[in-house]
Coordinates of C-alpha atoms in Angstrom, one line a residue:
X26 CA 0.0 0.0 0.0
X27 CA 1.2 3.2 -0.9
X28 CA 1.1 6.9 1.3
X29 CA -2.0 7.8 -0.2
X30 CA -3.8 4.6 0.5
X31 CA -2.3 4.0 4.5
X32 CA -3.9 8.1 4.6
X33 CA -7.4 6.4 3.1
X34 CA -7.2 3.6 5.7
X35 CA -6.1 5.6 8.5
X36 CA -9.3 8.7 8.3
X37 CA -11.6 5.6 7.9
X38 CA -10.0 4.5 11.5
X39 CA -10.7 7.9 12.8
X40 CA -13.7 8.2 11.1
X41 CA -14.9 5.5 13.1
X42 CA -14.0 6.7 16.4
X43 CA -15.4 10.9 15.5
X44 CA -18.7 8.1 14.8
X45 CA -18.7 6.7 18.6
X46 CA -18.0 10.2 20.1
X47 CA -20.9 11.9 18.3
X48 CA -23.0 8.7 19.4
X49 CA -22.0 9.2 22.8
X50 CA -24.0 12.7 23.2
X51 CA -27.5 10.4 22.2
X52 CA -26.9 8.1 24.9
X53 CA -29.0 8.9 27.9
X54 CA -31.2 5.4 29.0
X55 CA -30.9 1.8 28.7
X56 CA -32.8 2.1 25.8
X57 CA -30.6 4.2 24.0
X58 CA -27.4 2.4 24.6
X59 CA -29.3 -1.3 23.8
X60 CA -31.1 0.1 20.5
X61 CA -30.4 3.3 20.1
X62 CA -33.5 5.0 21.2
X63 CA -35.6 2.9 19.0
X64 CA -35.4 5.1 16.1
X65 CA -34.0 3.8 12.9
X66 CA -34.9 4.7 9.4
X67 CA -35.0 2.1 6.7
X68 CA -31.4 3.5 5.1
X69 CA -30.0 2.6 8.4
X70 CA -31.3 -0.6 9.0
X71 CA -30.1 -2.4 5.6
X72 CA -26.6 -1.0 6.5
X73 CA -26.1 -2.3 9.9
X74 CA -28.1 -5.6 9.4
X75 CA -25.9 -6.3 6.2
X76 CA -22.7 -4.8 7.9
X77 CA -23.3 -7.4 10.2
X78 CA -23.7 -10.7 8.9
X79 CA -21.2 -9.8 6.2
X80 CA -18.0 -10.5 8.2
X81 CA -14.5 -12.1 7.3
X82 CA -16.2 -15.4 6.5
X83 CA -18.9 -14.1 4.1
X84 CA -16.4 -11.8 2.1
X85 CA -12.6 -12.9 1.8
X86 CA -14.0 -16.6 3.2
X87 CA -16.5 -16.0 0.3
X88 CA -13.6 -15.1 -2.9
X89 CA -11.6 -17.9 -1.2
X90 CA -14.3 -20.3 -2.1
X91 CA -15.4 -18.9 -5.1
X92 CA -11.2 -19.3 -6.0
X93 CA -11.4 -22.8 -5.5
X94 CA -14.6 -24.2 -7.0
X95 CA -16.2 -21.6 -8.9
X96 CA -20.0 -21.3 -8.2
X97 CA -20.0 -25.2 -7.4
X98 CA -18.5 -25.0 -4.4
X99 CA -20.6 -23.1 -1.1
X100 CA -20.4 -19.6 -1.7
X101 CA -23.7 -20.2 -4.1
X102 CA -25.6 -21.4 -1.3
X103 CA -23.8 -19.8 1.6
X104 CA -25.7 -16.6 -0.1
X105 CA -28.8 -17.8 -1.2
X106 CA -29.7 -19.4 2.7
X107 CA -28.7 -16.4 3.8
X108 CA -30.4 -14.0 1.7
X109 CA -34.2 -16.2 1.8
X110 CA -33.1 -16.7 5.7
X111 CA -33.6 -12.4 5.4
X112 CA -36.8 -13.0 3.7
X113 CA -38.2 -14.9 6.0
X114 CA -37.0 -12.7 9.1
X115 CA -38.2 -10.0 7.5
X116 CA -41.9 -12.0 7.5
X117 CA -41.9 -12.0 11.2
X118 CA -40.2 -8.9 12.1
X119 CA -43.7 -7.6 13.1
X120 CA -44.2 -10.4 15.4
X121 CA -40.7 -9.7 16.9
X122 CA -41.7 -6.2 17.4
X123 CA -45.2 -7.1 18.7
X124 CA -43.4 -8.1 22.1
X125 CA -41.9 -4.9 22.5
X126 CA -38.5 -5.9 24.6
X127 CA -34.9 -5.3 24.4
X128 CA -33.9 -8.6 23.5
X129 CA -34.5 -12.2 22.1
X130 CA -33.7 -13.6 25.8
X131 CA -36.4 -11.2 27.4
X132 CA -38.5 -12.4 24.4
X133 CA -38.2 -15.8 25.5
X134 CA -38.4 -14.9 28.7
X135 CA -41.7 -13.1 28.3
X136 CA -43.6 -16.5 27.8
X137 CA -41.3 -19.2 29.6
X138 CA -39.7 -17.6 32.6
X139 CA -37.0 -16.3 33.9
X140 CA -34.4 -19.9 33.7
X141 CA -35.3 -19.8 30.4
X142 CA -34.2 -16.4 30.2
X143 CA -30.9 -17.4 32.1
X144 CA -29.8 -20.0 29.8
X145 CA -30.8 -18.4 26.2
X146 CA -28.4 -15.7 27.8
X147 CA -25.6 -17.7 28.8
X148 CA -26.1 -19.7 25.0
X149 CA -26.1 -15.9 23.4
X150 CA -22.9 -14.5 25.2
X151 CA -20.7 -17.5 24.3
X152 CA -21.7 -16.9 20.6
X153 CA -21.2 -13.4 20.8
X154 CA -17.8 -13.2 22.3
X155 CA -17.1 -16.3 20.0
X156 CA -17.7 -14.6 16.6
X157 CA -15.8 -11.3 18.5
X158 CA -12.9 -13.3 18.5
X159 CA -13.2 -14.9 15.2
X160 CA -13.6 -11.1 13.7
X161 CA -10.4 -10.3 15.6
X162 CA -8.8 -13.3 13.7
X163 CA -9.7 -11.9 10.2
X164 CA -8.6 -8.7 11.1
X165 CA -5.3 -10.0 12.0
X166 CA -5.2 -11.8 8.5
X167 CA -6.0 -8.6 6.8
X168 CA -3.0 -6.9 8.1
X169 CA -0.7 -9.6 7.5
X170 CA -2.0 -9.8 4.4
X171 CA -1.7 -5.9 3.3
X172 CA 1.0 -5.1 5.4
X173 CA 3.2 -8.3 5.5
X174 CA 6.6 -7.9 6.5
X175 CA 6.2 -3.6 5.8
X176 CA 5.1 -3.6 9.1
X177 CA 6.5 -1.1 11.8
X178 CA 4.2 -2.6 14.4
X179 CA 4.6 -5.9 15.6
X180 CA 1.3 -7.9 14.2
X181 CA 0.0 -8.4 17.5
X182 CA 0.2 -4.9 18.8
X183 CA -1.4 -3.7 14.9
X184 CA -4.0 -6.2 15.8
X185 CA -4.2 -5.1 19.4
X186 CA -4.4 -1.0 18.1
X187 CA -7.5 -1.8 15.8
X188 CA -9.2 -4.0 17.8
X189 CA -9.1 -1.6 20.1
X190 CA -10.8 1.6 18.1
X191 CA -14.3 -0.9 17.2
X192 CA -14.0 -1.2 21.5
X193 CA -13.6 2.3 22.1
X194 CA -16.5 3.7 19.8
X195 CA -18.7 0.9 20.6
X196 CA -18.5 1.4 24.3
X197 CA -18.7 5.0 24.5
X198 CA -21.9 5.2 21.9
X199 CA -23.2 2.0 22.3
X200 CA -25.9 0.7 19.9
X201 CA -26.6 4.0 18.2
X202 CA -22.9 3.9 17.5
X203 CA -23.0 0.6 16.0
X204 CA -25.6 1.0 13.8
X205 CA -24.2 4.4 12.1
X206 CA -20.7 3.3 12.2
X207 CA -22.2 -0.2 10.2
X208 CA -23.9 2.1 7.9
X209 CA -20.7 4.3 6.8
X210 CA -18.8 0.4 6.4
X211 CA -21.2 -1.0 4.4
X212 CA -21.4 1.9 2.0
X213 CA -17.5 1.6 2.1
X214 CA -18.0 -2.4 1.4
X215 CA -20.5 -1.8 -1.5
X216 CA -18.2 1.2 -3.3
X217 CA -14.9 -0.6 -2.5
X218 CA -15.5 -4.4 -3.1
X219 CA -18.9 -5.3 -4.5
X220 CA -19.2 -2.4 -7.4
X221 CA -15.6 -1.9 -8.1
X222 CA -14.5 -5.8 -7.5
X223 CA -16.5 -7.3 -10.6
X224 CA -15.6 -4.7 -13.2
X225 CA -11.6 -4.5 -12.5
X226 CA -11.3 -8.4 -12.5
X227 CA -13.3 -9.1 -15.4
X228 CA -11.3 -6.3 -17.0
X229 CA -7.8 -7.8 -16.2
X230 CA -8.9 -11.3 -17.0
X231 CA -10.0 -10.6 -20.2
X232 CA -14.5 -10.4 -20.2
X233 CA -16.9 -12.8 -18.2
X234 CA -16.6 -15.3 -21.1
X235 CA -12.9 -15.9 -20.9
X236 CA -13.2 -16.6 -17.2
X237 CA -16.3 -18.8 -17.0
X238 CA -13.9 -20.4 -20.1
X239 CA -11.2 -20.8 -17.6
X240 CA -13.2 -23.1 -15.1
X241 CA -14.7 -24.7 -17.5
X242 CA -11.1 -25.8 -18.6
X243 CA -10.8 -27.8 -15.3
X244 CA -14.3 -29.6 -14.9
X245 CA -16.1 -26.6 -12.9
X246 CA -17.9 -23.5 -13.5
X247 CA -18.7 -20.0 -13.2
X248 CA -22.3 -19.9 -14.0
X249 CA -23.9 -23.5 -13.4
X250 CA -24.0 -24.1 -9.0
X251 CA -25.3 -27.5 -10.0
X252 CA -22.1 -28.8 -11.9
X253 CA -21.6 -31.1 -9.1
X254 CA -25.2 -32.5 -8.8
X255 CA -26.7 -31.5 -5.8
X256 CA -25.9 -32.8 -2.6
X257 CA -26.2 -33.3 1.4
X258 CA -23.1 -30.7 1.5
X259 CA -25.3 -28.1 -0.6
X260 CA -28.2 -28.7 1.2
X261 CA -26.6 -28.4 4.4
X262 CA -24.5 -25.5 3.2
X263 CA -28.3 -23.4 2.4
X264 CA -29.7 -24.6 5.7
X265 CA -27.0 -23.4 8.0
X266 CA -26.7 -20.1 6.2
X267 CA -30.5 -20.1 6.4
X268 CA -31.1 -20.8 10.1
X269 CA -27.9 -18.3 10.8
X270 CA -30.7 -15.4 10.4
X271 CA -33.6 -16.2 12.6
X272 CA -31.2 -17.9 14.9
X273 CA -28.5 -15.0 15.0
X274 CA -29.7 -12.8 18.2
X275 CA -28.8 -9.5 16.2
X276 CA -31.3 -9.6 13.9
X277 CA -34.3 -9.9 16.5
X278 CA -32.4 -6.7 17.7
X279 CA -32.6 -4.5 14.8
X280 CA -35.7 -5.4 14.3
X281 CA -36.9 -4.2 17.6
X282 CA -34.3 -0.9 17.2
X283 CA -36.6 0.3 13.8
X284 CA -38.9 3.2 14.1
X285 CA -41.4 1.2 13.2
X286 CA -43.0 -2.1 11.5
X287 CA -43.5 -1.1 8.2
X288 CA -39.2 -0.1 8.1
X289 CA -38.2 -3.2 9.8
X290 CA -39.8 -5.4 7.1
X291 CA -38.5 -3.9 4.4
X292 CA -35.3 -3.5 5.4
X293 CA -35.3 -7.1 5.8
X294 CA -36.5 -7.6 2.6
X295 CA -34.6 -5.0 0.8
X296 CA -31.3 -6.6 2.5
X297 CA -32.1 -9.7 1.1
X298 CA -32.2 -8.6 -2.1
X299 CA -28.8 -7.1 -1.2
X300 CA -27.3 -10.6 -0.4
X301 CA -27.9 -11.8 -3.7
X302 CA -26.2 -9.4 -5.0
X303 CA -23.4 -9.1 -2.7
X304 CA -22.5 -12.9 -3.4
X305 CA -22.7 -12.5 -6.7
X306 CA -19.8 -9.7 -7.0
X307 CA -18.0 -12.3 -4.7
X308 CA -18.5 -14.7 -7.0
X309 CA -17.2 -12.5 -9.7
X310 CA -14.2 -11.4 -8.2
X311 CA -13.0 -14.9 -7.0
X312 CA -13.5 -16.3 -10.2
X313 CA -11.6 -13.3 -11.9
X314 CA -9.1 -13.5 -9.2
X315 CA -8.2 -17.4 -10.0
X316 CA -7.2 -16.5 -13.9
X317 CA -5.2 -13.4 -12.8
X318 CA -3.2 -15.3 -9.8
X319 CA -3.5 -19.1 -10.5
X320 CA -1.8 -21.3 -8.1
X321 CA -2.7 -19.1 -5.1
X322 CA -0.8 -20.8 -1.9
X323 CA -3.5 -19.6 0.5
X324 CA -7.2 -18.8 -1.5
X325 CA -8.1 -17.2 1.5
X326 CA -6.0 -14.6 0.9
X327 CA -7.3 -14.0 -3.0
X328 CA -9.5 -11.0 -1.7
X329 CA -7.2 -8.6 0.1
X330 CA -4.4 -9.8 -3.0
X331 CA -6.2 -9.3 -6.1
X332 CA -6.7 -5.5 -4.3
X333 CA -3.2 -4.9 -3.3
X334 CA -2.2 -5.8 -7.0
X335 CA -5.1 -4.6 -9.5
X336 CA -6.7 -2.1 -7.7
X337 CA -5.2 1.8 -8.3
X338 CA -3.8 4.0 -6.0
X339 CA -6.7 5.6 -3.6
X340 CA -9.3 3.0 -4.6
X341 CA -6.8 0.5 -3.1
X342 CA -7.3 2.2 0.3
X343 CA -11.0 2.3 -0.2
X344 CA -11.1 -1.4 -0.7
X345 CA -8.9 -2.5 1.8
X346 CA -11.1 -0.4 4.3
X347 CA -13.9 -1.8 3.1
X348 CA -12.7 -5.5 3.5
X349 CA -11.8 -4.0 7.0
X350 CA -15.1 -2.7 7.4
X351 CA -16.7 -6.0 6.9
X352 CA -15.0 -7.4 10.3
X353 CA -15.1 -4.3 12.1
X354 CA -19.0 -3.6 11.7
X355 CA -19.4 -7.9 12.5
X356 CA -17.0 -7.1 15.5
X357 CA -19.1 -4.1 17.2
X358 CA -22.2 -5.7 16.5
X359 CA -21.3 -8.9 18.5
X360 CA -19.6 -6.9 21.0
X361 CA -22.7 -4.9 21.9
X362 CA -24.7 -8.0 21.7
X363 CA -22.7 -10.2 24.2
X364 CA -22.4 -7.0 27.2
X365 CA -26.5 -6.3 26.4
X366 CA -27.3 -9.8 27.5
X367 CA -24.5 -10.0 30.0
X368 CA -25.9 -7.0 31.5
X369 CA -28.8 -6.6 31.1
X370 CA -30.5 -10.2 30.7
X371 CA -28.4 -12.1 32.8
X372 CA -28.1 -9.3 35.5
X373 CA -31.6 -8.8 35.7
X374 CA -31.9 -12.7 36.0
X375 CA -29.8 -13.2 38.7
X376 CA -30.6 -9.8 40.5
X377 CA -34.6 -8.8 40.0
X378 CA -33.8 -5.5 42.3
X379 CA -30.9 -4.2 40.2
X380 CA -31.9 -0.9 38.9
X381 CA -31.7 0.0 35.0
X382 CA -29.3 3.2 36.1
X383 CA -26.7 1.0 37.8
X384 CA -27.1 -1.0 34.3
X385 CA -26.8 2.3 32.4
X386 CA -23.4 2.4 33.9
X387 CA -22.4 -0.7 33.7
X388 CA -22.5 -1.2 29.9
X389 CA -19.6 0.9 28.6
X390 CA -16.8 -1.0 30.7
X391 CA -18.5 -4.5 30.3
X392 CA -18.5 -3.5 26.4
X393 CA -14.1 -2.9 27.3
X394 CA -13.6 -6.2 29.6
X395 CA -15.6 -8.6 26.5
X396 CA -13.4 -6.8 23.9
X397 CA -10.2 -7.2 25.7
X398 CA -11.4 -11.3 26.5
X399 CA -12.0 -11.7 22.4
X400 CA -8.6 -10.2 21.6
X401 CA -6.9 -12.5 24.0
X402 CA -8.7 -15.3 22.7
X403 CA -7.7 -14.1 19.0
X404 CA -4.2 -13.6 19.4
X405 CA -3.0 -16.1 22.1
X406 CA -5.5 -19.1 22.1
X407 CA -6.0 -19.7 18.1
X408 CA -5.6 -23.1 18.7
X409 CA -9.6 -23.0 20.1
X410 CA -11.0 -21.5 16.6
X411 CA -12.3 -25.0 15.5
X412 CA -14.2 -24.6 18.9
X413 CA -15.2 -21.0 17.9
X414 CA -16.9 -21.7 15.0
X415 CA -18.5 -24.8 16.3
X416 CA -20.3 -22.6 18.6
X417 CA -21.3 -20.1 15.5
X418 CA -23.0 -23.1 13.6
X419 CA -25.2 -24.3 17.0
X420 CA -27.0 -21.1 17.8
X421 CA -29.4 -21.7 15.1
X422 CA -30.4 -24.8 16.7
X423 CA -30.1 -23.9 19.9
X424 CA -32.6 -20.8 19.9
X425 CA -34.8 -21.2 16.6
X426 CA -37.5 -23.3 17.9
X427 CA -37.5 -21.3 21.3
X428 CA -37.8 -18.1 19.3
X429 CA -40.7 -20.1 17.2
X430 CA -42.6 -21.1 20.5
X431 CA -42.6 -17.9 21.9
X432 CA -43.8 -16.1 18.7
X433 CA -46.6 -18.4 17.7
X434 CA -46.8 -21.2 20.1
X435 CA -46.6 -20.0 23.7
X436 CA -49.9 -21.3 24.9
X437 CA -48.9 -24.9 23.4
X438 CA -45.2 -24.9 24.6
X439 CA -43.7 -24.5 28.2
X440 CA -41.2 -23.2 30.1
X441 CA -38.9 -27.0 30.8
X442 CA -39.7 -27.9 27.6
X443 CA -38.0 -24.9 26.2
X444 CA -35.2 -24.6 28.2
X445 CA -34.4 -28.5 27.8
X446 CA -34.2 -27.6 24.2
X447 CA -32.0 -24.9 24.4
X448 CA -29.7 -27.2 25.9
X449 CA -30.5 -29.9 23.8
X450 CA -29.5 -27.6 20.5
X451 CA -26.0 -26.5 22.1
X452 CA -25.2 -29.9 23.5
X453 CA -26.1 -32.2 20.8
X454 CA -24.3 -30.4 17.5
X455 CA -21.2 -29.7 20.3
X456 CA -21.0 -33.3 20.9
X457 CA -21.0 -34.7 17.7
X458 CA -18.6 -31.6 16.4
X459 CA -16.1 -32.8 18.9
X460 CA -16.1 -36.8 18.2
X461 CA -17.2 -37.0 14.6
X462 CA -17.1 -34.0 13.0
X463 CA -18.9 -33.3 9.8
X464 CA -19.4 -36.8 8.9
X465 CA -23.4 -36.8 9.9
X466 CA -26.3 -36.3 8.5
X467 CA -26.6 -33.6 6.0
X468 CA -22.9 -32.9 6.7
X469 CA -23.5 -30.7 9.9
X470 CA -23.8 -31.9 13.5
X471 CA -26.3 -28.3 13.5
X472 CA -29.2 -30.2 11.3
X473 CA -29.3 -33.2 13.9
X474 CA -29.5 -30.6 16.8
X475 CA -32.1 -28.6 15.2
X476 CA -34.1 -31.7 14.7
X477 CA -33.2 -32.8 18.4
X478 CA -33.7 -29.5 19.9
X479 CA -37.6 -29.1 18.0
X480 CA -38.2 -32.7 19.4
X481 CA -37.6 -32.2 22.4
X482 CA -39.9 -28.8 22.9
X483 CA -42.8 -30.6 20.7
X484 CA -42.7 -33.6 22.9
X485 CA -41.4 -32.1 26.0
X486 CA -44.7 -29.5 25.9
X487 CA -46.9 -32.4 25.6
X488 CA -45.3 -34.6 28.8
X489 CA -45.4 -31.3 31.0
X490 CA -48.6 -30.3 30.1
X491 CA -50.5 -33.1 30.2
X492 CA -48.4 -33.7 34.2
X493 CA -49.6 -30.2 35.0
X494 CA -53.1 -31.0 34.3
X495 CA -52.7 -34.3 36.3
X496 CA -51.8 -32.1 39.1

């Protein structure tokens, strides 16, 4: 990267932080620091709830796949799960709002009780500091990546210093900083990656038809996702992606953070739209990327090095902050989410009295002490990422038929019967993650737990019920 590009990068960094401070004057309840006062327009919720899931995995893990396998590999249904799992959350956005609480625990909670609200919390925070530290990860990647050995920081210490700015403007503005600083990133994303990508790889490659040429050459393509045939791996692939929306306790939150119904659904829908989209520039620029740079040693890396060496001066900085952006806005997002239901759900579990100022002030140094545990977990204990991500794919099974029950079936479900399968969707997918892997049933231990996890509240409801009414 040149001067001009480490000047882009740098006033996106302190962009970020001017964001948080300005945030930080809007901040005066619970309310505003959790959802930022309740008031989001439509532009701003299809920024922060696409800023959000987009993280390292769905854009440099994305090209990476793309690089390898063209559209036969996962990054076709990685994208399509996750843009009809939109769709569908955008469907019952108004039942979400209907509740009118802070969170997908006190949702729960509502209907089943206050253990149930306990354990959905305990599930939610181990997620969210999880994907905090897998963000962490990716940002350490992008810096080795861009900088390599160019560095004058160590890369811990560059990884340390940028962690650091997404903690400091995300516990000083909270939500409401979150959501505009997600807003500003995706718009970075969308300029630097998914409109400029496409047309300088196809350009340097030679036109869409020489490169869907190229993969034809070696037995895949660019165009067809079922080249392969379609299997358990594919299906599995759209489900996860799928069940990552209703099951990931962020979207629940913007939902509830909208100004009203009518903006919340149509920002979901809108942002679905945007998914297809998004995946398809991925697509793209992988593909382009595998003709320009064959032989690639790491294709995870094909994003930020297709930039470095195609893009020009000036736009290079605006992509490279925009593949930052990606991980940052996941970062802050998760980061909010894990000290909200540390705080406030799991406080107000354990501690009925506590008042909602003490929790006011609270928030901004629990938001410092998670961000500080998810760097130490990214940069001295990598050797627990496989464990990280396990606990990414169970949260869909772990909360999606509580979150089900207490939308449309609270009168038929109760409260042991959703807790036991809460526990049942963590415990089942992490058991057979860590003795068998992927070699299960549709190629995820996640399915089996989903399965297990609705079983047990379907059949669980009927047993208690019908010994309640016995009583």
């Amino acid at each position: 990267m040149g001067t001009t590009d480490l000047i882009i990068f740098a006033v996106y960094m302190t962009g970020m932080i001017v964001i948080g401070f300005i945030a930080q004057g809007k901040i005066k309840t619970m309310d505003d620091f959790i959802l930022g006062g309740r008031r989001f327009n439509l532009v701003a919720l299809v920024g922060t709830i696409m800023a959000t899931m987009v993280g390292s995995g769905m854009t440099m893990g994305a090209v990476g796949d793309a690089y390898k396998n063209g559209i036969g590999g996962n990054v076709f249904w990685m994208y399509v799960g996750f843009s009809v799992g939109l769709f569908y959350f955008g469907y019952i956005s108004g039942k979400i709002r209907e509740t009118g609480k802070r969170t997908i625990a006190e949702i729960i909670s509502f209907r089943f009780g206050n253990n149930a609200r306990l354990i959905s919390s305990i599930v939610i925070i181990l997620y969210a500091v999880s994907i905090v530290a897998i963000n962490i990860a990716g940002l350490r990647n992008v810096i080795l990546y861009v900088f390599g050995e160019h560095m004058a920081l160590s890369l811990p210490m560059a990884t340390t210093i940028a962690a650091a700015v997404c903690i400091l403007y995300t516990s000083i503005g909270g939500f409401y900083a979150v959501v505009w600083t997600d807003v500003v990133q995706f718009v970075i994303m969308i300029i630097g990656i998914v409109i400029l990508g496409p047309i300088i790889g196809l350009n340097n490659a030679g036109g869409f038809e020489a490169v869907s040429t190229a993969y034809t050459n070696v037995g895949s393509s660019m165009t067809n996702p079922l080249i392969n045939g379609f299997s358990a791996g594919a299906l599995g692939y759209f489900l996860a992606y799928f069940l990552t929306v209703p099951g990931d306790p962020t979207m629940p939150q913007r939902a509830l953070a909208s100004k009203d119904d009518k903006s919340a659904k149509k920002a979901f829908y809108i942002s679905g739209g945007m998914g297809l989209i998004l995946g398809a520039a991925l697509l793209v620029i992988g593909c382009a990327t595998f003709v320009l740079m064959p032989g690639l040693e790491n294709p995870e890396a094909a994003l930020p090095v297709f930039i470095l060496n195609y893009y020009p001066p000036i736009i290079r900085g605006l992509a490279i902050s925009g593949i930052v952006a990606a991980i940052m806005s996941s970062f802050d997002s998760f980061l909010i989410l894990a000290t909200t239901h540390l705080v406030y759900d799991v406080g107000s579990s354990l501690n009925k009295e506590i008042s909602e100022e003490k929790m006011s002030k609270m928030l901004p140094k629990v938001t410092i002490v998670i961000g500080v545990l998810g760097l130490l977990i990214a940069l001295f204990i990598q050797s627990l990422f496989t464990y990280l991500y396990m606990v990414f794919s169970i949260i869909g099974s772990a909360l999606v038929p509580s979150i089900i029950a207490a939308l449309y079936y609270k009168e038929k479900a109760t409260s042991k019967a959703v807790i036991l399968s809460i526990v049942t969707g963590t415990l089942v997918p992490a058991v057979l993650y860590l003795t068998v892997g992927y070699d299960v049933f549709l190629g995820d231990p996640v399915f089996l737990g989903i399965i297990a996890s609705t079983l047990v509240l379907i059949v669980g409801s009927i047993v208690t019920k019908e010994k309640a009414s016995i009583k």
